[in-house]
Amino acid sequence: MMPTTSAAPSSSPAAPIRETVRVELGDRSYDILIGTGLLDDPAAWAGLPKAQTAMIVTNTTVGPLYAARLQAALVPHYARVLTVELPDGEAFKDAATLERIYAALLGATCDRKTVLFALGGGVVGDMTGFAAACYMRGVPFVQVPTTLLSQVDSSVGGKTAINHPLGKNMIGAFYQPVRVICDLDTLDTLPERELSAGLAEVIKYGPIADADFLAWIEANIEPLRARDKTALAQAVKRSCQIKAQVVGCDERESGLRAILNFGHTFGHAIEAGLGYGEWLHGEAVGCGMVMAADLSARLGLMPAEFVARVRGLCERAGLPVVGPALGAERYLQLMQIDKKSEGGEIRFVVIDRLGSARMQGAPEAMVREVLAAHCAA
Amino acid sequence: MMPTTSAAPSSSPAAPIRETVRVELGDRSYDILIGTGLLDDPAAWAGLPKAQTAMIVTNTTVGPLYAARLQAALVPHYARVLTVELPDGEAFKDAATLERIYAALLGATCDRKTVLFALGGGVVGDMTGFAAACYMRGVPFVQVPTTLLSQVDSSVGGKTAINHPLGKNMIGAFYQPVRVICDLDTLDTLPERELSAGLAEVIKYGPIADADFLAWIEANIEPLRARDKTALAQAVKRSCQIKAQVVGCDERESGLRAILNFGHTFGHAIEAGLGYGEWLHGEAVGCGMVMAADLSARLGLMPAEFVARVRGLCERAGLPVVGPALGAERYLQLMQIDKKSEGGEIRFVVIDRLGSARMQGAPEAMVREVLAAHCAA
């Protein structure tokens, strides 16, 4: 264990870490660069699509920290580098904020070659990606995720979206970035709570795809929480590899890809029920994984020990493991409208053996038992 | 010549016409069915994607005429057939109207298998296609175009979009329908002016791709304006074939496909300058083609006779051939923001020989000459 506290903002003291994960999607394939000091490494920014204009999309929290350095990295490649700063938070992942990106692009007469750069977490990435998918029917975009959650989750796989008053991520597109650049140094400024939320998605990849990785996370949860760069690089790399493999087999989520939503059906209900932004997405997913693990056990697929193991690891990661007291009716109603509900039946991602997941329906009575066991009264 | 006036709404008196044009786009290939009486022919509606719910998107003009018959055609295949009626007109092709489609879908708890049916002209088709592209990141949709323009143009090629206050079709997606069903009988209720607007796009395919087709249109312009079904079937079929061939070579408009925009750079400026909806899209394109033909002549690519020929045919089709008096500065400014402007240079689709088009820049002074020659003072 080698805890690293905040390095000087523009350099990394140790030997730089350089990892690459390739996402294979035919002519939409791209690289995920993972490392330290990437914002200041010219090699990371070479070879991107050429254009007159680059537009950095960021938010009021991340912009002041990193936009100037990204700007400096892009100036050698684009005649104009513009920045649009959005309000920070899931509550602003909506049509009105999306419109601000369009207005900035059109106001600056940006053409269809303009390259967008998403500098921030999942909300910035989802909105920038969706804006890129739709602006003039598609312009290239680059993800520069600055949260652990977006580095291991939303930056991989091309799912972009905004929320709708009637449901989360209801309006969006499958649209791939041309590159993802994960500078691990940006995680130094991440609040503790958001680091934990990111770890929820890291943990997820264990039960659904890799029992050894689950054991590795259990052995390395302290270095990860202490932001040890070597541990983080390994966690981000393995998470991206697993997600890239799943997405490569099922880009448009017709089947296999749904396993990435382990914990998400319960989790989305928590987020929607409390109002977006009350719990962080990763927190809701962490708690949702505990519920989904319990459902797997009640369905007879996994032993009771598995539930304790998932709950224990989530707790050590600093995640909440007791759902809010929304009432079972409200949970069921919210899960019904969730987009994984097809033809009226609620389907869940369940674990059928360690490292393997599948979609399955469950009797409503059993879902109520799970909710009763894991939600506050 | 066999003029056919409005047939009984639910049947066609003559032997039914059946033509099919295949659009080859790999796993996004689809058929365009062209014929009479298709709304009432069960064969036209068989084999579409299965789902619990079908949603007909139409407008307040077309809905009362044909929605009930489309509903009847779909009821055997879907447990629920819902309808959402939008206000009619280009002025409503915006984010607010798009939101009405999303609200209808979410309000009815429509899932990600829901099939959308666009019943109407280009505006309904563009908005329904874009809504289908984005709703839950993509649901299937079927085009049922009821105007000549949408049958020969917007129903083929997967370009969907809405307008933005700062530009036409600026926000959209390339998204293919699973089928297009062109019932020629629906053209019986089309206002004269809209029939002419559709003929503008039919005429377009001659100069850019098929000299023989241009001659055929010149020989058949009266039967076409009289809505002779045999002539219309031929015009729609050949137009769709040409467009399908171009789109098949260049789905995402990286090069060749741009030739389909012959007349559109000038045309979009007319539409935007007057305010969307003042002139019909096809009217603006018709007038724009005369200007683009003149530009081709001034560039030395075509003889002066060609300009007279395009203008003459547009006049016989009932189209305006003199542009509105916006002033040259305004025209140039509007063409600058048009999405075919890349890196600041305005590029035009020009004809280099009959049946062949290419993209080319032109000196500003020459563009001003064209505007002076073809616009009202």
mmCIF file of C-alpha atoms in Angstrom, chain A residues 10 28 61-62 134 138 150 152 160 227 237 254 267 281 316 333:
data_model
loop_
_atom_site.group_PDB
_atom_site.id
_atom_site.type_symbol
_atom_site.label_atom_id
_atom_site.label_comp_id
_atom_site.label_asym_id
_atom_site.label_seq_id
_atom_site.Cartn_x
_atom_site.Cartn_y
_atom_site.Cartn_z
ATOM 1 C CA SER A 10 0.667 20.012 -13.102
ATOM 2 C CA ARG A 28 -16.149 2.992 -34.117
ATOM 3 C CA THR A 61 -16.625 22.724 -10.347
ATOM 4 C CA VAL A 62 -14.206 20.993 -12.718
ATOM 5 C CA CYS A 134 -27.080 15.333 -32.260
ATOM 6 C CA GLY A 138 -23.036 14.063 -35.204
ATOM 7 C CA SER A 150 -16.973 8.180 -15.173
ATOM 8 C CA VAL A 152 -14.761 3.139 -15.136
ATOM 9 C CA THR A 160 -25.189 9.086 -23.727
ATOM 10 C CA ARG A 227 -5.992 7.189 -4.002
ATOM 11 C CA LYS A 237 -7.913 -0.673 -16.402
ATOM 12 C CA SER A 254 -29.849 -6.019 -26.920
ATOM 13 C CA GLY A 267 -30.511 1.929 -7.825
ATOM 14 C CA HIS A 281 -25.542 7.461 -8.816
ATOM 15 C CA ARG A 316 -15.675 -0.773 3.415
ATOM 16 C CA GLN A 333 -43.798 1.728 -9.591
#
